[in-house]
Coordinates of C-alpha atoms and ligand atoms in Angstrom, one line a residue:
X1 CA 6.8 57.5 -275.3
X2 CA 6.5 60.8 -277.1
X3 CA 3.9 63.3 -276.5
X4 CA 4.2 65.0 -280.0
X5 CA 3.1 61.7 -281.7
X6 CA 0.4 61.2 -279.3
X7 CA -0.9 65.0 -280.3
X8 CA 0.0 64.0 -284.0
X9 CA -2.6 60.7 -283.6
X10 CA -5.4 62.5 -281.9
X11 CA -5.2 65.4 -284.3
X12 CA -5.6 62.8 -287.0
X13 CA -8.5 61.4 -285.1
X14 CA -6.8 58.1 -284.5
X15 CA -7.3 56.0 -281.4
X16 CA -4.7 56.6 -278.7
X17 CA -3.7 53.3 -276.5
X18 CA -4.1 52.8 -272.9
X19 CA -0.2 53.1 -272.5
X20 CA -0.2 56.5 -274.4
X21 CA -3.0 57.7 -272.2
X22 CA -1.5 56.8 -268.9
X23 CA 2.0 58.3 -270.1
X24 CA 0.3 61.6 -270.9
X25 CA -1.7 61.9 -267.6
X26 CA 1.4 60.9 -265.4
X27 CA 3.8 63.2 -267.2
X28 CA 1.6 66.0 -267.3
X29 CA 0.4 65.5 -263.6
X30 CA 4.4 65.4 -262.8
X31 CA 5.2 68.5 -264.8
X32 CA 7.0 66.7 -267.3
X33 CA 4.9 67.9 -270.1
X34 CA 4.3 71.5 -270.7
X35 CA 0.9 73.3 -270.7
X36 CA 1.4 74.0 -274.4
X37 CA 1.6 70.5 -275.4
X38 CA -1.2 69.3 -272.9
X39 CA -3.3 72.2 -274.3
X40 CA -2.9 70.8 -277.9
X41 CA -3.7 67.3 -276.8
X42 CA -6.8 68.3 -274.9
X43 CA -8.1 70.6 -277.8
X44 CA -7.5 67.5 -280.2
X45 CA -9.5 65.4 -277.9
X46 CA -12.3 68.2 -277.7
X47 CA -12.6 68.4 -281.4
X48 CA -12.2 64.7 -282.5
X49 CA -13.8 63.0 -279.4
X50 CA -12.7 59.8 -277.9
X51 CA -13.8 56.0 -278.2
X52 CA -15.4 54.5 -275.1
X53 CA -12.2 52.5 -274.7
X54 CA -10.1 55.7 -274.6
X55 CA -12.6 57.3 -272.1
X56 CA -12.5 54.6 -269.9
X57 CA -8.6 54.6 -269.8
X58 CA -8.6 58.2 -269.5
X59 CA -10.7 58.1 -266.5
X60 CA -8.8 55.3 -264.7
X61 CA -5.7 56.9 -265.3
X62 CA -6.9 60.1 -263.8
X63 CA -8.5 58.3 -260.8
X64 CA -5.2 56.7 -260.2
X65 CA -2.9 59.7 -260.7
X66 CA -3.2 60.5 -256.7
X67 CA -4.6 58.7 -253.8
X68 CA -7.8 57.0 -253.0
X69 CA -10.0 57.6 -250.4
X70 CA -11.7 54.8 -248.5
X71 CA -15.2 55.8 -247.4
X72 CA -16.3 52.7 -245.9
X73 CA -15.5 53.7 -242.4
X74 CA -18.1 56.4 -242.8
X75 CA -20.9 54.0 -243.8
X76 CA -21.2 50.9 -246.4
X77 CA -23.3 53.2 -248.6
X78 CA -21.9 56.7 -249.5
X79 CA -24.1 58.6 -252.0
X80 CA -22.7 61.4 -253.8
X81 CA -23.9 63.8 -256.3
X82 CA -22.2 65.7 -259.1
X83 CA -23.5 68.2 -261.8
X84 CA -22.3 68.8 -265.3
X85 CA -22.3 72.3 -264.6
X86 CA -24.7 75.4 -265.2
X87 CA -25.4 78.9 -264.6
X88 CA -26.6 79.7 -261.1
X89 CA -26.4 76.3 -260.0
X90 CA -26.4 76.3 -256.2
X91 CA -28.0 73.0 -255.7
X92 CA -25.4 71.3 -254.0
X93 CA -25.0 73.9 -251.3
X94 CA -28.8 73.5 -250.6
X95 CA -29.1 70.0 -251.4
X96 CA -26.3 68.3 -249.3
X97 CA -27.3 69.9 -246.0
X98 CA -30.9 68.6 -246.5
X99 CA -29.7 65.2 -247.2
X100 CA -27.4 65.3 -244.1
X101 CA -29.9 66.4 -242.1
X102 CA -31.8 63.1 -242.6
X103 CA -28.9 61.3 -241.2
X104 CA -27.5 60.2 -244.7
X105 CA -23.8 61.0 -244.4
X106 CA -22.6 63.4 -247.1
X107 CA -18.8 63.7 -248.2
X108 CA -18.6 65.8 -251.4
X109 CA -15.6 67.2 -253.1
X110 CA -16.7 70.0 -255.5
X111 CA -15.0 72.0 -258.3
X112 CA -14.3 75.6 -259.1
X113 CA -15.8 77.7 -262.0
X114 CA -15.5 76.3 -265.4
X115 CA -16.0 78.3 -268.5
X116 CA -19.4 80.2 -268.1
X117 CA -20.6 78.2 -265.3
X118 CA -20.0 78.7 -261.4
X119 CA -18.2 76.3 -259.2
X120 CA -19.3 75.2 -255.6
X121 CA -16.0 75.7 -254.1
X122 CA -15.7 79.5 -255.3
X123 CA -19.2 80.0 -254.1
X124 CA -18.5 78.5 -250.4
X125 CA -15.3 80.6 -250.5
X126 CA -17.7 83.5 -250.2
X127 CA -18.5 82.6 -246.6
X128 CA -15.5 84.4 -244.5
X129 CA -13.5 81.6 -242.9
X130 CA -14.9 78.4 -244.4
X131 CA -11.8 76.2 -245.2
X132 CA -12.5 74.4 -248.8
X133 CA -8.8 73.1 -248.8
X134 CA -9.1 70.4 -246.3
X135 CA -7.1 67.2 -246.1
X136 CA -8.7 63.9 -246.7
X137 CA -8.2 62.9 -243.2
X138 CA -10.1 65.8 -241.8
X139 CA -12.9 65.4 -244.6
X140 CA -13.5 61.9 -243.5
X141 CA -13.3 63.0 -239.5
X142 CA -15.9 65.7 -240.4
X143 CA -18.3 63.6 -242.1
X144 CA -18.1 61.6 -239.0
X145 CA -18.3 64.2 -236.3
X146 CA -21.2 66.4 -238.1
X147 CA -22.4 64.1 -240.7
X148 CA -21.5 66.3 -243.7
X149 CA -18.3 67.9 -245.3
X150 CA -18.0 69.9 -248.7
X151 CA -14.5 70.6 -249.6
X152 CA -12.6 71.5 -252.8
X153 CA -10.5 69.1 -254.5
X154 CA -7.6 68.1 -252.5
X155 CA -4.2 67.9 -254.1
X156 CA -3.9 64.4 -254.0
X157 CA -6.9 63.3 -255.0
X158 CA -7.3 62.8 -259.0
X159 CA -4.6 65.5 -259.3
X160 CA -4.5 64.9 -263.1
X161 CA -8.3 66.2 -263.3
X162 CA -7.5 69.2 -261.2
X163 CA -4.6 70.2 -263.8
X164 CA -6.6 69.4 -266.9
X165 CA -9.8 70.9 -265.5
X166 CA -8.0 74.3 -265.2
X167 CA -6.3 73.9 -268.4
X168 CA -9.8 73.1 -270.3
X169 CA -11.1 76.6 -268.9
X170 CA -8.5 78.5 -269.9
X171 CA -8.4 77.1 -273.5
X172 CA -12.3 76.8 -274.0
X173 CA -12.3 73.0 -274.0
X174 CA -15.2 72.7 -271.3
X175 CA -17.9 71.2 -273.7
X176 CA -16.7 67.7 -274.7
X177 CA -18.3 64.7 -273.5
X178 CA -15.4 62.7 -272.8
X179 CA -13.6 65.2 -270.8
X180 CA -16.6 66.1 -268.8
X181 CA -17.3 62.3 -268.3
X182 CA -13.5 61.4 -267.3
X183 CA -13.4 64.5 -265.1
X184 CA -16.3 63.8 -262.9
X185 CA -15.9 59.9 -262.8
X186 CA -12.5 59.9 -262.0
X187 CA -13.0 62.0 -258.8
X188 CA -16.1 59.7 -258.0
X189 CA -13.7 56.7 -258.3
X190 CA -10.9 58.3 -256.2
X191 CA -13.2 59.4 -253.8
X192 CA -14.3 56.0 -252.9
X193 CA -18.4 56.7 -253.4
X194 CA -20.5 53.8 -254.3
X195 CA -23.6 55.3 -255.3
X196 CA -23.8 58.6 -257.4
X197 CA -26.5 60.8 -258.5
X198 CA -25.7 62.9 -261.5
X199 CA -27.3 66.2 -262.4
X200 CA -26.8 66.3 -266.3
X201 CA -28.0 69.7 -267.1
X202 CA -29.4 70.4 -270.8
X203 CA -29.9 73.7 -272.6
X204 CA -28.3 76.9 -273.3
X205 CA -26.6 77.5 -269.9
X206 CA -25.2 73.8 -269.9
X207 CA -22.5 72.5 -271.6
X208 CA -25.0 70.0 -273.3
X209 CA -27.3 72.3 -275.2
X210 CA -29.7 69.2 -276.5
X211 CA -31.5 66.5 -274.8
X212 CA -29.7 64.1 -277.1
X213 CA -26.3 65.2 -276.2
X214 CA -27.3 65.0 -272.5
X215 CA -28.3 61.3 -273.0
X216 CA -25.1 60.5 -274.7
X217 CA -23.4 61.9 -271.9
X218 CA -25.4 60.2 -269.3
X219 CA -24.7 56.9 -271.0
X220 CA -21.1 57.5 -271.1
X221 CA -20.9 58.1 -267.3
X222 CA -23.2 55.2 -266.5
X223 CA -20.8 53.0 -268.4
X224 CA -18.1 54.0 -266.4
X225 CA -19.9 53.9 -263.4
X226 CA -21.0 50.3 -264.2
X227 CA -17.2 49.3 -264.8
X228 CA -16.0 51.0 -261.5
X229 CA -18.7 49.6 -259.5
X230 CA -20.5 53.0 -258.7
X231 CA -24.4 52.5 -259.1
X232 CA -25.2 55.7 -261.1
X233 CA -28.4 57.4 -261.7
X234 CA -28.6 60.3 -264.1
X235 CA -31.1 63.2 -263.8
X236 CA -31.6 65.5 -266.8
X237 CA -32.6 69.0 -265.7
X238 CA -33.5 72.1 -267.7
X239 CA -30.9 74.7 -267.8
X240 CA -32.5 76.8 -270.5
X241 CA -32.5 79.9 -268.1
X242 CA -30.3 80.5 -265.2
X243 CA -31.2 78.2 -261.9
X244 CA -33.1 80.6 -259.5
X245 CA -32.3 84.4 -259.7
X246 CA -28.8 84.9 -258.5
X247 CA -25.6 84.1 -260.4
X248 CA -22.2 84.8 -259.0
X249 CA -20.3 83.6 -255.7
X250 CA -21.6 85.9 -252.8
X251 CA -25.0 86.3 -254.6
X252 CA -25.5 82.4 -255.0
X253 CA -24.6 81.9 -251.2
X254 CA -27.1 84.7 -250.4
X255 CA -29.8 82.6 -252.3
X256 CA -28.8 79.3 -251.1
X257 CA -29.2 80.6 -247.3
X258 CA -32.4 81.8 -248.2
X259 CA -33.1 78.4 -249.6
X260 CA -32.1 76.8 -246.6
X261 CA -34.5 78.9 -244.7
X262 CA -37.0 77.4 -247.1
X263 CA -37.6 80.5 -249.0
X264 CA -36.8 78.7 -252.3
X265 CA -37.1 79.7 -256.0
X266 CA -39.7 77.4 -257.5
X267 CA -37.0 75.8 -260.2
X268 CA -34.4 75.4 -257.8
X269 CA -36.8 73.4 -255.4
X270 CA -37.8 71.4 -258.2
X271 CA -34.2 70.3 -259.0
X272 CA -33.2 69.9 -255.6
X273 CA -35.9 67.6 -254.8
X274 CA -35.6 65.6 -258.0
X275 CA -31.9 65.0 -257.1
X276 CA -32.5 64.5 -253.6
X277 CA -35.2 61.8 -253.9
X278 CA -33.0 59.6 -255.9
X279 CA -30.2 60.1 -253.6
X280 CA -32.4 59.0 -250.6
X281 CA -33.4 55.9 -252.6
X282 CA -29.7 54.9 -253.3
X283 CA -28.9 55.3 -249.9
X284 CA -31.7 52.9 -249.0
X285 CA -34.0 55.1 -247.0
X286 CA -37.1 55.1 -249.1
X287 CA -38.3 53.6 -252.4
X288 CA -41.0 56.1 -252.8
X289 CA -40.1 59.4 -254.5
X290 CA -43.2 61.3 -253.1
X291 CA -42.5 60.1 -249.7
X292 CA -38.8 61.2 -250.1
X293 CA -39.8 64.6 -251.2
X294 CA -42.0 64.9 -248.4
X295 CA -39.2 64.1 -245.9
X296 CA -37.0 66.9 -247.3
X297 CA -39.9 69.3 -247.1
X298 CA -40.2 68.4 -243.4
X299 CA -36.6 68.8 -242.8
X300 CA -36.7 72.1 -244.5
X301 CA -39.7 73.4 -242.8
X302 CA -38.4 72.2 -239.3
X303 CA -35.3 74.2 -240.0
X304 CA -33.1 71.2 -239.3
X305 CA -31.6 71.5 -242.8
X306 CA -30.6 75.0 -242.2
X307 CA -29.2 73.6 -238.8
X308 CA -27.3 71.3 -240.4
X309 CA -25.7 73.6 -242.8
X310 CA -24.6 76.0 -239.8
X311 CA -22.9 73.0 -238.4
X312 CA -21.2 72.3 -241.8
X313 CA -19.6 76.0 -242.0
X314 CA -19.0 76.1 -238.3
X315 CA -17.0 72.9 -238.3
X316 CA -14.7 74.1 -241.3
X317 CA -14.2 77.4 -239.4
X318 CA -16.7 79.7 -241.5
X319 CA -18.0 82.5 -239.6
X320 CA -22.2 81.8 -239.2
X321 CA -22.8 85.5 -238.3
X322 CA -22.6 86.2 -242.0
X323 CA -25.4 83.7 -242.6
X324 CA -27.7 84.9 -239.7
X325 CA -27.3 88.4 -241.5
X326 CA -26.2 88.1 -245.0
X327 CA -26.1 91.9 -245.3
X328 CA -22.6 91.5 -243.7
X329 CA -21.4 89.5 -246.8
X330 CA -21.5 92.6 -248.6
X331 CA -22.6 94.0 -252.1
X332 CA -20.5 95.1 -255.2
X333 CA -19.9 98.8 -255.5
X334 CA -22.1 99.1 -258.6
X335 CA -25.4 97.6 -258.8
X336 CA -26.9 98.5 -262.2
X337 CA -30.4 97.6 -263.2
X338 CA -31.0 96.6 -266.9
X339 CA -34.5 98.0 -268.0
X340 CA -36.9 96.4 -270.2
X341 CA -37.6 98.3 -273.6
X342 CA -41.2 97.0 -273.9
X343 CA -44.0 95.5 -272.1
X344 CA -44.7 91.6 -272.5
X345 CA -43.8 88.3 -271.2
X346 CA -40.4 86.8 -270.7
X347 CA -39.8 84.1 -273.4
X348 CA -36.5 83.3 -272.9
X349 CA -33.3 84.2 -270.9
X350 CA -30.1 83.2 -272.5
X351 CA -28.4 81.5 -269.7
X352 CA -24.9 80.9 -271.1
X353 CA -24.8 84.7 -272.0
X354 CA -25.7 85.6 -268.5
X355 CA -23.0 83.3 -267.4
X356 CA -20.5 84.9 -269.7
X357 CA -21.6 88.3 -268.4
X358 CA -21.1 87.2 -264.8
X359 CA -17.6 85.9 -265.7
X360 CA -16.9 89.3 -267.3
X361 CA -17.9 91.5 -264.6
X362 CA -15.4 89.5 -262.2
X363 CA -17.3 86.3 -261.0
X364 CA -15.4 83.9 -262.9
X365 CA -11.9 83.7 -264.4
X366 CA -10.5 84.2 -267.9
X367 CA -7.1 82.9 -267.1
X368 CA -6.6 80.0 -264.9
X369 CA -4.6 82.2 -262.5
X370 CA -7.3 85.1 -262.2
X371 CA -8.5 86.2 -258.7
X372 CA -12.2 86.4 -258.9
X373 CA -14.6 89.0 -257.3
X374 CA -16.7 87.5 -254.9
X375 CA -19.5 90.3 -254.9
X376 CA -19.7 90.2 -258.7
X377 CA -22.7 88.9 -260.7
X378 CA -26.0 89.0 -262.1
X379 CA -29.6 89.1 -260.3
X380 CA -32.5 88.2 -262.1
X381 CA -35.5 90.3 -261.6
X382 CA -37.7 88.5 -263.9
X383 CA -37.7 84.9 -264.8
X384 CA -39.3 83.0 -267.8
X385 CA -43.0 83.5 -268.1
X386 CA -43.2 86.5 -266.0
X387 CA -44.7 89.7 -267.0
X388 CA -42.7 92.8 -267.7
X389 CA -43.3 96.4 -268.3
X390 CA -41.6 99.0 -270.0
X391 CA -39.1 100.5 -267.9
X392 CA -39.2 97.8 -265.1
X393 CA -35.7 96.0 -264.4
X394 CA -35.4 92.5 -265.9
X395 CA -32.0 92.2 -264.1
X396 CA -29.5 93.8 -262.3
X397 CA -25.4 93.8 -262.9
X398 CA -23.3 93.6 -259.5
X399 CA -19.7 94.6 -260.0
X400 CA -16.7 96.6 -258.5
X401 CA -15.5 97.3 -261.7
X402 CA -16.9 100.7 -263.3
X403 CA -15.3 99.9 -266.9
X404 CA -17.2 96.7 -267.1
X405 CA -20.8 98.3 -266.2
X406 CA -21.6 99.6 -269.7
X407 CA -20.8 96.6 -272.0
X408 CA -22.5 94.2 -269.1
X409 CA -25.8 96.2 -269.2
X410 CA -25.8 96.4 -273.1
X411 CA -25.2 92.6 -273.4
X412 CA -27.6 91.5 -270.7
X413 CA -30.3 93.3 -272.4
X414 CA -29.9 90.9 -275.2
X415 CA -29.9 87.9 -273.2
X416 CA -33.8 88.5 -272.7
X417 CA -36.5 87.5 -275.2
X418 CA -39.9 89.3 -274.7
X419 CA -42.9 88.5 -276.4
X420 CA -46.7 89.4 -276.5
X421 CA -48.0 85.9 -276.5
X422 CA -48.5 83.5 -273.7
X423 CA -45.4 81.5 -272.5
X424 CA -45.9 77.8 -271.5
X425 CA -44.1 76.6 -268.4
X426 CA -41.1 74.5 -269.4
X427 CA -40.5 71.4 -267.3
X428 CA -37.5 71.5 -264.9
X429 CA -36.9 67.5 -264.8
X430 CA -36.2 66.3 -268.4
X431 CA -35.8 62.7 -267.8
X432 CA -34.2 60.2 -265.3
X433 CA -31.9 57.6 -266.6
X434 CA -31.3 54.5 -264.0
Ligands
URA501 N1 -17.9 69.2 -263.4 C1 -16.9 68.5 -263.3 O1 -16.3 68.0 -262.1 N2 -15.8 68.3 -264.4 C2 -16.5 68.9 -265.6 O2 -15.6 68.7 -266.8 C3 -17.8 69.4 -265.8 C4 -18.5 69.8 -264.4

């Protein structure tokens, strides 16, 4: 098999065979194909797309690139959740302890930042001591012991996805239905979950900019789920503005902790409840969505969800004194307000731009080997629909890099659109595809 001819075929938008896909995935994972040739093929896929058969073959090849986990020793039903990515998306960190506190086992493997979107693993690593790099054996043990484990992608679970994911980030090939669908579903197949709720984000701060695109992605992932025996429910959620108010790793951990103490931003709460209600349903613990939401409210209000979060963090060696007193997590050296230049109402916040500025000030990677600045990011002082006066802060830039301050502040100003008209509330949940 010859990688140059496979690249050539895809460049000319021809279908590549199962054998060619399997060869590429195996040889790239084993280091026999260099990054530059893999990058060429991934770019061609990103531009030309893939047929359904190619997507299925790519997903299975990536799932088979490493070990498979058997979660059946935890429970007959294991419900997983994954998001297609967003800005300010700390849903996993808030939702999973809520679900675990209801006695539903949570075994979740998350990713790092991708493009302008953040990643749960980077965020969790903002908690001193917390280990995301955990073996599969320990992962399963942790779920058995405390009912929950959140970890990063281990070397031997879909290692092909791990390499391709980092490469896509570095070459700006994140927005692609076949690549997103195969990336997510290969991990789910390898991980052995049999029920899955997908948060398909839609809008300016998501990879899918329109509801139609999001529906296509949902259909594609449901098809893979069906072939792989994973019952999959897709919840389409609005990502027209960042979710919640904090964007950046430590900043999002701080917001997630507040949320688990039942002090949650309204849009974040809506997404958490919509996904959680479906997870509880798939786990066979409640058919009625409203009752499921009431269960989640109770576990938050009683402090059980926060308690479960503390157990999770302690069990993976995180220092919970930083959760009790989040000021200990620290703050960036420069915290600069971005002031409104007029009176009015916030009509729009360009979430992709906010995400990109957050990466620029240090919260994400530009090259795959870049270190991230845990304290960097953006804090929104105003959300869509809120009134603002001239000179009032719209947002704050947090960074340790003085050279980035001026550019970030100027650009962030552009992210806000202020109007003098009334702004209608946008719905957070745009649809559920069962
Ligand atoms: N999450 C993933 O795991 N992969 C993607 O491609 C996007 C979001």
